[in-house]
Amino acid sequence: MGQVEKTGHLQDLIKEKNIDFVGIMETIKQDFSVGLLRGLSGNKNMKWEWLPAMGHSGGILVGINIDKLSMLAVSKGDFHVKIELQVMQTNFCWDLIVVYGAAQNAHKDRFLTELANIIQKQMKPLVMGGDFNIIRKESDKNKAGGYNRWSFIFNAVIEQANLREIFLGGRKFTWCNNQENPTLEKLDRIFVNTDWEKEYPLTMAKTLTRSISDHNPLLIDTGVLKITHKSFKFELSWFLREDLKEIVESVWKINYYGSSIERWQKRFRALRKKLNGWNKNWEGRYRREKESILEKIENLDAKVERCGMSREDREERKELEDKLNFVIREEKIKWFQRSKEKELLEGDCNTKYYHAKANGRKRKSYIHSLTQEEGEIEGQEKLLTYITSFYKDLFGHPKQNTLFLDMRGVTTIMEEHKVMLTKPFSEEEVRIVVFELKKNKAPGPDGFIGLVDIDRLNFGVINLIPKIKDAAQIQKYRPICLLNVSFKIITKVLMNRITEIMTYIISKNQTAFLKNRFIMEGVLILHEILNSLHQKKQSGVLFKVDFEKAYDKVDWVFIYRMLKAKEFPDQWCDWVMKVIMGGKVAVQVNDQVGPYFKTHKGLRQGDPLSPLLFNLAAKALILLVQRAEDNLLIEGLGENDNNKVVILQYADDTIFLLPDNETYAKNLKYILCLFEQLSGLKINFNKSEVFCIGEAADKAEVFSQIFTCSVGVLPMKYLGIPLDQKRITKKDWRNAENKMESKLGCWQGKLQSIGGRLILINSSLSSVPMYMISFFKLPKGVKEKMDFFRRRFLWQEDQGIRKYHLVQWPIICSPRDQGGLGVLDLDIMNKALLGKWI
């Protein structure tokens, strides 16, 4: 803090980011001069409080812009500064706690005790941030180690106080030791409580560039993006209103001119306009009507105390209670829809829970900034322009392909398949599709949820879903296309028809999205081959392929050629090509939709037909490999010559299995390059991995150079399952444990009734390990830890009142007709799932 450069940088940061409060940790100063503090304040009227350093470590400095925030009280401890504040504009009172945690293990016990004492007594809305010097999970560090008993205690303290950690956009780690082989850790965090979220539901945070310190500054923002145009969205809660049916019927009875598809679209437009106006009359109704009903009930209760309750009073109160229940249920469904939860929780209204979930989803999907080669992109307009341009290029014209795949001798569809595909569509087919559409899914551009010239309907909005928690590049987002519900009905009808015959023409090596094929089949085959190599002390090479934007790069011409090669009828091919070609899409960034543009390649993720068409494209790779096998250019791994496996595929998750043979590896690389040219797909060789087993490990670098990829280390992950030649350890279960711990934090339990928690334990929390326990025996220690998380969530404290575990856990897990609550017993479920392999 004494250096002029650091002071100048902090001053610029406070001015540039329009800071209203700032916390600076590890100042290593006992006192601050007036001149230094005045320099830090710049043109702002800042008041400063500090905690002196302990020797040559620690120290906290906190600045408050007293033109906007009134300081009501200040308290300090050995590791924190707490300031009670009031927002002058709104009179909103809250507490700010700035923390510098003990760096030495000898003092961590004292630090965590102090932290628990101050936050468990917290009554006001709270923001707490700082350098805690503790990681919360193993992924918070780029090297092994770091997660220890202090991490466990720290997590318990945070969860017991019902605090929510604000997601940090921009970076995964916040500290670096700046060495040649750097250690990176996430030590700095920001927490808020539910009372703060009620006032500032969309509080967000991001990491800034690390320049003058070995820590990244954290910027917290309470603002919200203002969208000038609010798009139409059908609300599930409207189904509770009695006049909805009348409105729909009144619009549908009007006679419109034009083709059938034009009449359909005109009715939808008219209905959207009618519902929009109808709903505006209801906006704000929840609060007003609820207040009116409660006031009438209060007046009625006062009358009863004076005069007693007559029959008319009882009937009036019952009527008021029914109205209140209706209003509460409508509000509950509204926030349930926004939360994107799969099940509506029963018990109490749980509206606060859905509200918090909806706000949490909003924060996670919000894009603060993106990095590219030229630097960082910030600001809504710049982000929208950059992302739209990126996807215009991605979906632009493909390179002209002069290669053709000889399809002679391939399996084609039968005559009865051709008749089934092109027969007239029945009303029953469409009815089934409409009723299968999920209600609580994001609506398309038309605003409707699950409820010829296809080009009139072929519009979509691309929503960006982060693939990883700390996505900072556009490549780290998955583009999900939300289609018009009218168009989705058409594609789903086509999908239902082609699904019946896809298992006939798609190879057994492909296990994705096909009837009677199981995702775990490929995992089982790979697991058995690995174990066989280990037991027989044989060598092998596994090449795990990473496709770059797989769905987005498929060449439409290639899809058409594959359809024709399989002898699909011309009419069917025309229907499919109309679905995937000629559409327009727009990108939605932070609730703002950009301009629509035409696409020229790619299969839209979100179109029901896309997964099956991608399987068809991937079939070409299987054909290339099979022909190479037939010509002895490549060979697989297996027990004998009759059941050797070269390739396993689940959509774009592809793995190749080869003997320890450099020639086979070179031939495979050539096949993959041919497939790139044929299909338009691009393989990220630098992100792919090669695993060398047995004596092949001595030539790992050779295979790495052939495939131009990195060398992987077992256990490897395939389709989310860790696989090794030996039995997996407890460490390999830690990801499932961490996911369970973070999925339903205790801050959520406070917002639910015990009935709601019970539903979430069964529907969400217990499902976390399901994938793993369907393949491996659940270790006793892992099972006990997962039961601990579920017990803690069930018996969560309510309104600060501690809840004791009133019933033993085995009884809780017993069936309801035997006096239990029907919570899933993981041991019994593990045995049942493993039984299917017998």
CSV table of N, CA and C in Angstrom, one decimal, residues 543-657:
chain,number,residue,atom,x,y,z
A,543,PHE,N,-7.5,-43.4,-28.2
A,543,PHE,CA,-7.5,-42.0,-28.7
A,543,PHE,C,-8.9,-41.4,-28.5
A,544,LYS,N,-9.0,-40.5,-27.6
A,544,LYS,CA,-10.2,-39.8,-27.2
A,544,LYS,C,-10.3,-38.5,-28.0
A,545,VAL,N,-11.3,-38.4,-28.9
A,545,VAL,CA,-11.4,-37.3,-29.9
A,545,VAL,C,-12.3,-36.2,-29.4
A,546,ASP,N,-11.9,-35.0,-29.6
A,546,ASP,CA,-12.7,-33.8,-29.2
A,546,ASP,C,-13.1,-33.1,-30.5
A,547,PHE,N,-14.4,-33.1,-30.8
A,547,PHE,CA,-14.9,-32.4,-32.0
A,547,PHE,C,-15.2,-30.9,-31.6
A,548,GLU,N,-14.8,-30.0,-32.5
A,548,GLU,CA,-15.0,-28.6,-32.3
A,548,GLU,C,-16.4,-28.2,-32.8
A,549,LYS,N,-17.3,-27.7,-31.8
A,549,LYS,CA,-18.6,-27.3,-32.2
A,549,LYS,C,-19.3,-28.3,-33.1
A,550,ALA,N,-19.4,-29.5,-32.7
A,550,ALA,CA,-19.8,-30.6,-33.5
A,550,ALA,C,-21.1,-30.4,-34.3
A,551,TYR,N,-22.2,-30.1,-33.6
A,551,TYR,CA,-23.4,-29.9,-34.3
A,551,TYR,C,-23.4,-28.7,-35.2
A,552,ASP,N,-22.7,-27.7,-34.9
A,552,ASP,CA,-22.7,-26.4,-35.6
A,552,ASP,C,-22.0,-26.4,-36.9
A,553,LYS,N,-21.2,-27.5,-37.2
A,553,LYS,CA,-20.3,-27.5,-38.4
A,553,LYS,C,-20.7,-28.5,-39.4
A,554,VAL,N,-21.8,-29.3,-39.1
A,554,VAL,CA,-22.2,-30.3,-40.1
A,554,VAL,C,-22.6,-29.7,-41.4
A,555,ASP,N,-22.1,-30.2,-42.5
A,555,ASP,CA,-22.4,-29.8,-43.9
A,555,ASP,C,-23.8,-30.3,-44.3
A,556,TRP,N,-24.7,-29.4,-44.7
A,556,TRP,CA,-26.1,-29.8,-45.1
A,556,TRP,C,-26.0,-30.8,-46.3
A,557,VAL,N,-25.1,-30.5,-47.3
A,557,VAL,CA,-25.0,-31.3,-48.5
A,557,VAL,C,-24.6,-32.7,-48.1
A,558,PHE,N,-23.7,-32.8,-47.1
A,558,PHE,CA,-23.3,-34.1,-46.6
A,558,PHE,C,-24.5,-34.9,-46.0
A,559,ILE,N,-25.4,-34.2,-45.2
A,559,ILE,CA,-26.5,-34.9,-44.7
A,559,ILE,C,-27.4,-35.4,-45.8
A,560,TYR,N,-27.6,-34.6,-46.8
A,560,TYR,CA,-28.5,-35.0,-47.9
A,560,TYR,C,-27.9,-36.2,-48.6
A,561,ARG,N,-26.6,-36.2,-48.8
A,561,ARG,CA,-26.0,-37.4,-49.5
A,561,ARG,C,-26.1,-38.7,-48.6
A,562,MET,N,-26.0,-38.5,-47.3
A,562,MET,CA,-26.2,-39.7,-46.5
A,562,MET,C,-27.6,-40.2,-46.5
A,563,LEU,N,-28.6,-39.3,-46.6
A,563,LEU,CA,-30.0,-39.7,-46.7
A,563,LEU,C,-30.3,-40.4,-48.0
A,564,LYS,N,-29.7,-39.9,-49.0
A,564,LYS,CA,-29.9,-40.6,-50.4
A,564,LYS,C,-29.2,-41.9,-50.4
A,565,ALA,N,-28.0,-42.0,-49.8
A,565,ALA,CA,-27.3,-43.2,-49.8
A,565,ALA,C,-28.0,-44.3,-49.1
A,566,LYS,N,-28.8,-43.9,-48.0
A,566,LYS,CA,-29.6,-44.9,-47.3
A,566,LYS,C,-30.9,-45.2,-47.9
A,567,GLU,N,-31.1,-44.5,-49.1
A,567,GLU,CA,-32.3,-44.7,-50.0
A,567,GLU,C,-33.6,-44.2,-49.3
A,568,PHE,N,-33.5,-43.1,-48.6
A,568,PHE,CA,-34.7,-42.4,-48.0
A,568,PHE,C,-35.5,-41.9,-49.2
A,569,PRO,N,-36.8,-41.9,-49.2
A,569,PRO,CA,-37.6,-41.4,-50.3
A,569,PRO,C,-37.3,-39.9,-50.6
A,570,ASP,N,-37.5,-39.5,-51.8
A,570,ASP,CA,-37.2,-38.1,-52.2
A,570,ASP,C,-38.1,-37.1,-51.4
A,571,GLN,N,-39.4,-37.5,-51.2
A,571,GLN,CA,-40.2,-36.6,-50.4
A,571,GLN,C,-39.7,-36.4,-49.0
A,572,TRP,N,-39.3,-37.5,-48.4
A,572,TRP,CA,-38.8,-37.4,-47.0
A,572,TRP,C,-37.5,-36.6,-46.9
A,573,CYS,N,-36.6,-36.8,-47.9
A,573,CYS,CA,-35.4,-35.9,-48.0
A,573,CYS,C,-35.7,-34.5,-48.1
A,574,ASP,N,-36.7,-34.1,-48.9
A,574,ASP,CA,-37.1,-32.7,-49.1
A,574,ASP,C,-37.7,-32.2,-47.8
A,575,TRP,N,-38.5,-33.0,-47.0
A,575,TRP,CA,-39.0,-32.5,-45.7
A,575,TRP,C,-37.8,-32.2,-44.8
A,576,VAL,N,-36.9,-33.1,-44.7
A,576,VAL,CA,-35.8,-33.0,-43.7
A,576,VAL,C,-34.9,-31.8,-44.1
A,577,MET,N,-34.6,-31.6,-45.4
A,577,MET,CA,-33.8,-30.5,-45.8
A,577,MET,C,-34.5,-29.1,-45.6
A,578,LYS,N,-35.8,-29.1,-45.7
A,578,LYS,CA,-36.5,-27.9,-45.4
A,578,LYS,C,-36.5,-27.5,-43.9
A,579,VAL,N,-36.4,-28.5,-43.1
A,579,VAL,CA,-36.3,-28.3,-41.7
A,579,VAL,C,-34.9,-27.7,-41.3
A,580,ILE,N,-33.9,-28.3,-41.9
A,580,ILE,CA,-32.5,-27.9,-41.4
A,580,ILE,C,-32.0,-26.7,-42.3
A,581,MET,N,-32.6,-26.5,-43.5
A,581,MET,CA,-32.1,-25.4,-44.3
A,581,MET,C,-33.0,-24.2,-44.3
A,582,GLY,N,-32.5,-23.0,-44.6
A,582,GLY,CA,-33.3,-21.9,-44.9
A,582,GLY,C,-33.8,-21.2,-43.6
A,583,GLY,N,-33.4,-21.6,-42.5
A,583,GLY,CA,-33.9,-21.0,-41.3
A,583,GLY,C,-33.1,-19.7,-40.9
A,584,LYS,N,-33.7,-18.9,-40.0
A,584,LYS,CA,-33.0,-17.7,-39.5
A,584,LYS,C,-32.9,-17.8,-38.0
A,585,VAL,N,-31.8,-17.3,-37.5
A,585,VAL,CA,-31.7,-17.4,-36.0
A,585,VAL,C,-31.2,-16.0,-35.6
A,586,ALA,N,-31.3,-15.7,-34.3
A,586,ALA,CA,-30.8,-14.6,-33.6
A,586,ALA,C,-30.2,-15.0,-32.3
A,587,VAL,N,-29.2,-14.3,-31.8
A,587,VAL,CA,-28.6,-14.6,-30.6
A,587,VAL,C,-29.1,-13.7,-29.4
A,588,GLN,N,-29.4,-14.4,-28.3
A,588,GLN,CA,-29.9,-13.7,-27.2
A,588,GLN,C,-28.8,-13.5,-26.1
A,589,VAL,N,-28.5,-12.3,-25.8
A,589,VAL,CA,-27.4,-12.0,-24.8
A,589,VAL,C,-28.0,-11.2,-23.7
A,590,ASN,N,-28.0,-11.8,-22.5
A,590,ASN,CA,-28.5,-11.1,-21.3
A,590,ASN,C,-29.9,-10.6,-21.6
A,591,ASP,N,-30.8,-11.4,-22.1
A,591,ASP,CA,-32.2,-11.1,-22.3
A,591,ASP,C,-32.4,-10.2,-23.5
A,592,GLN,N,-31.4,-9.8,-24.2
A,592,GLN,CA,-31.6,-8.9,-25.4
A,592,GLN,C,-31.3,-9.7,-26.7
A,593,VAL,N,-32.2,-9.7,-27.6
A,593,VAL,CA,-32.1,-10.5,-28.8
A,593,VAL,C,-31.5,-9.6,-29.9
A,594,GLY,N,-30.5,-10.1,-30.6
A,594,GLY,CA,-29.9,-9.4,-31.7
A,594,GLY,C,-30.6,-9.6,-33.0
A,595,PRO,N,-30.0,-9.1,-34.1
A,595,PRO,CA,-30.7,-9.2,-35.4
A,595,PRO,C,-30.7,-10.7,-35.9
A,596,TYR,N,-31.7,-11.0,-36.7
A,596,TYR,CA,-31.8,-12.4,-37.3
A,596,TYR,C,-30.9,-12.5,-38.5
A,597,PHE,N,-30.4,-13.7,-38.7
A,597,PHE,CA,-29.5,-13.9,-39.9
A,597,PHE,C,-29.7,-15.3,-40.4
A,598,LYS,N,-29.4,-15.6,-41.6
A,598,LYS,CA,-29.6,-16.9,-42.2
A,598,LYS,C,-28.4,-17.8,-41.9
A,599,THR,N,-28.7,-19.1,-41.7
A,599,THR,CA,-27.6,-20.0,-41.5
A,599,THR,C,-27.4,-20.8,-42.7
A,600,HIS,N,-26.1,-21.4,-42.9
A,600,HIS,CA,-25.8,-22.1,-44.1
A,600,HIS,C,-25.2,-23.5,-43.8
A,601,LYS,N,-25.1,-23.8,-42.6
A,601,LYS,CA,-24.6,-25.1,-42.2
A,601,LYS,C,-24.9,-25.4,-40.7
A,602,GLY,N,-24.8,-26.6,-40.3
A,602,GLY,CA,-25.0,-26.9,-38.9
A,602,GLY,C,-26.4,-27.4,-38.6
A,603,LEU,N,-26.5,-28.2,-37.5
A,603,LEU,CA,-27.7,-28.7,-36.9
A,603,LEU,C,-28.0,-28.0,-35.6
A,604,ARG,N,-29.2,-27.5,-35.5
A,604,ARG,CA,-29.5,-26.6,-34.3
A,604,ARG,C,-29.7,-27.5,-33.1
A,605,GLN,N,-28.9,-27.2,-32.0
A,605,GLN,CA,-29.2,-27.9,-30.7
A,605,GLN,C,-30.4,-27.3,-30.1
A,606,GLY,N,-31.4,-28.1,-30.0
A,606,GLY,CA,-32.7,-27.7,-29.5
A,606,GLY,C,-33.8,-28.2,-30.5
A,607,ASP,N,-33.4,-28.6,-31.7
A,607,ASP,CA,-34.3,-29.2,-32.7
A,607,ASP,C,-34.3,-30.7,-32.4
A,608,PRO,N,-35.5,-31.3,-32.2
A,608,PRO,CA,-35.6,-32.7,-31.8
A,608,PRO,C,-35.0,-33.6,-32.9
A,609,LEU,N,-35.0,-33.2,-34.2
A,609,LEU,CA,-34.5,-34.0,-35.2
A,609,LEU,C,-32.9,-34.0,-35.3
A,610,SER,N,-32.3,-33.0,-34.7
A,610,SER,CA,-30.8,-32.9,-34.8
A,610,SER,C,-30.0,-34.0,-34.3
A,611,PRO,N,-30.3,-34.6,-33.1
A,611,PRO,CA,-29.5,-35.7,-32.6
A,611,PRO,C,-29.5,-36.9,-33.6
A,612,LEU,N,-30.6,-37.2,-34.2
A,612,LEU,CA,-30.7,-38.4,-35.1
A,612,LEU,C,-30.0,-38.1,-36.4
A,613,LEU,N,-30.0,-36.9,-36.9
A,613,LEU,CA,-29.3,-36.5,-38.1
A,613,LEU,C,-27.8,-36.5,-37.8
A,614,PHE,N,-27.4,-36.1,-36.6
A,614,PHE,CA,-26.0,-36.2,-36.3
A,614,PHE,C,-25.5,-37.6,-36.3
A,615,ASN,N,-26.3,-38.5,-35.8
A,615,ASN,CA,-26.0,-39.9,-35.8
A,615,ASN,C,-25.7,-40.4,-37.2
A,616,LEU,N,-26.6,-39.9,-38.1
A,616,LEU,CA,-26.4,-40.3,-39.5
A,616,LEU,C,-25.1,-39.8,-40.1
A,617,ALA,N,-24.7,-38.6,-39.7
A,617,ALA,CA,-23.4,-38.0,-40.2
A,617,ALA,C,-22.3,-38.8,-39.6
A,618,ALA,N,-22.4,-39.2,-38.3
A,618,ALA,CA,-21.3,-39.9,-37.6
A,618,ALA,C,-21.2,-41.3,-38.2
A,619,LYS,N,-22.3,-41.8,-38.8
A,619,LYS,CA,-22.3,-43.2,-39.4
A,619,LYS,C,-21.2,-43.2,-40.5
A,620,ALA,N,-20.9,-42.1,-41.2
A,620,ALA,CA,-19.9,-42.1,-42.2
A,620,ALA,C,-18.5,-42.4,-41.6
A,621,LEU,N,-18.3,-42.0,-40.4
A,621,LEU,CA,-17.0,-42.3,-39.8
A,621,LEU,C,-16.9,-43.7,-39.5
A,622,ILE,N,-18.0,-44.4,-39.0
A,622,ILE,CA,-18.0,-45.8,-38.8
A,622,ILE,C,-17.7,-46.6,-40.1
A,623,LEU,N,-18.3,-46.1,-41.2
A,623,LEU,CA,-18.1,-46.8,-42.5
A,623,LEU,C,-16.6,-46.7,-42.9
A,624,LEU,N,-16.0,-45.5,-42.7
A,624,LEU,CA,-14.6,-45.4,-43.1
A,624,LEU,C,-13.7,-46.3,-42.3
A,625,VAL,N,-14.0,-46.4,-41.0
A,625,VAL,CA,-13.2,-47.3,-40.1
A,625,VAL,C,-13.4,-48.8,-40.5
A,626,GLN,N,-14.7,-49.1,-40.8
A,626,GLN,CA,-15.0,-50.5,-41.1
A,626,GLN,C,-14.2,-50.9,-42.4
A,627,ARG,N,-14.2,-50.0,-43.4
A,627,ARG,CA,-13.5,-50.3,-44.6
A,627,ARG,C,-12.0,-50.4,-44.4
A,628,ALA,N,-11.5,-49.6,-43.5
A,628,ALA,CA,-10.1,-49.7,-43.2
A,628,ALA,C,-9.8,-51.0,-42.5
A,629,GLU,N,-10.7,-51.5,-41.7
A,629,GLU,CA,-10.5,-52.8,-41.0
A,629,GLU,C,-10.5,-53.9,-42.1
A,630,ASP,N,-11.5,-53.8,-43.0
A,630,ASP,CA,-11.6,-54.9,-44.0
A,630,ASP,C,-10.3,-55.0,-44.9
A,631,ASN,N,-9.6,-53.8,-45.0
A,631,ASN,CA,-8.4,-53.8,-45.9
A,631,ASN,C,-7.1,-53.9,-45.0
A,632,LEU,N,-7.3,-54.3,-43.7
A,632,LEU,CA,-6.2,-54.5,-42.8
A,632,LEU,C,-5.3,-53.3,-42.6
A,633,LEU,N,-6.0,-52.1,-42.7
A,633,LEU,CA,-5.3,-50.8,-42.5
A,633,LEU,C,-5.3,-50.4,-41.1
A,634,ILE,N,-6.2,-51.0,-40.3
A,634,ILE,CA,-6.4,-50.6,-38.9
A,634,ILE,C,-7.0,-51.9,-38.2
A,635,GLU,N,-6.8,-51.9,-36.9
A,635,GLU,CA,-7.3,-53.0,-36.1
A,635,GLU,C,-7.7,-52.5,-34.7
A,636,GLY,N,-8.6,-53.2,-34.1
A,636,GLY,CA,-9.1,-52.8,-32.8
A,636,GLY,C,-8.6,-53.6,-31.6
A,637,LEU,N,-9.2,-53.5,-30.5
A,637,LEU,CA,-8.8,-54.2,-29.3
A,637,LEU,C,-10.0,-55.1,-28.9
A,638,GLY,N,-9.7,-56.3,-28.3
A,638,GLY,CA,-10.7,-57.2,-27.8
A,638,GLY,C,-10.2,-58.5,-27.5
A,639,GLU,N,-11.1,-59.4,-27.0
A,639,GLU,CA,-10.7,-60.7,-26.6
A,639,GLU,C,-10.1,-61.6,-27.7
A,640,ASN,N,-10.8,-61.5,-28.9
A,640,ASN,CA,-10.3,-62.3,-30.0
A,640,ASN,C,-10.6,-61.6,-31.3
A,641,ASP,N,-10.3,-62.2,-32.5
A,641,ASP,CA,-10.4,-61.5,-33.8
A,641,ASP,C,-11.9,-61.2,-34.1
A,642,ASN,N,-12.8,-62.0,-33.5
A,642,ASN,CA,-14.2,-61.8,-33.9
A,642,ASN,C,-14.9,-60.7,-33.2
A,643,ASN,N,-14.4,-60.2,-32.1
A,643,ASN,CA,-15.1,-59.2,-31.3
A,643,ASN,C,-14.2,-58.0,-31.0
A,644,LYS,N,-13.3,-57.7,-31.9
A,644,LYS,CA,-12.4,-56.5,-31.6
A,644,LYS,C,-13.2,-55.2,-31.9
A,645,VAL,N,-12.9,-54.2,-31.1
A,645,VAL,CA,-13.6,-52.9,-31.2
A,645,VAL,C,-12.6,-51.9,-31.6
A,646,VAL,N,-12.9,-51.1,-32.6
A,646,VAL,CA,-12.1,-50.0,-33.0
A,646,VAL,C,-12.6,-48.6,-32.5
A,647,ILE,N,-14.0,-48.5,-32.6
A,647,ILE,CA,-14.5,-47.2,-32.3
A,647,ILE,C,-15.8,-47.4,-31.4
A,648,LEU,N,-15.9,-46.4,-30.4
A,648,LEU,CA,-17.2,-46.3,-29.6
A,648,LEU,C,-17.6,-44.9,-29.7
A,649,GLN,N,-18.9,-44.7,-30.0
A,649,GLN,CA,-19.5,-43.4,-30.2
A,649,GLN,C,-20.8,-43.2,-29.4
A,650,TYR,N,-20.9,-42.0,-28.7
A,650,TYR,CA,-22.1,-41.5,-28.2
A,650,TYR,C,-22.2,-40.1,-28.6
A,651,ALA,N,-23.0,-39.9,-29.7
A,651,ALA,CA,-23.1,-38.5,-30.3
A,651,ALA,C,-21.7,-38.1,-30.7
A,652,ASP,N,-21.2,-37.0,-30.2
A,652,ASP,CA,-19.8,-36.6,-30.6
A,652,ASP,C,-18.8,-37.0,-29.6
A,653,ASP,N,-19.1,-37.8,-28.6
A,653,ASP,CA,-18.2,-38.4,-27.7
A,653,ASP,C,-17.6,-39.7,-28.3
A,654,THR,N,-16.4,-39.6,-28.9
A,654,THR,CA,-15.9,-40.7,-29.7
A,654,THR,C,-14.5,-41.1,-29.1
A,655,ILE,N,-14.3,-42.4,-29.1
A,655,ILE,CA,-13.0,-42.9,-28.6
A,655,ILE,C,-12.6,-44.1,-29.5
A,656,PHE,N,-11.3,-44.1,-29.9
A,656,PHE,CA,-10.8,-45.2,-30.8
A,656,PHE,C,-9.9,-46.1,-30.0
A,657,LEU,N,-9.9,-47.4,-30.3
A,657,LEU,CA,-9.1,-48.4,-29.5
A,657,LEU,C,-8.2,-49.1,-30.5
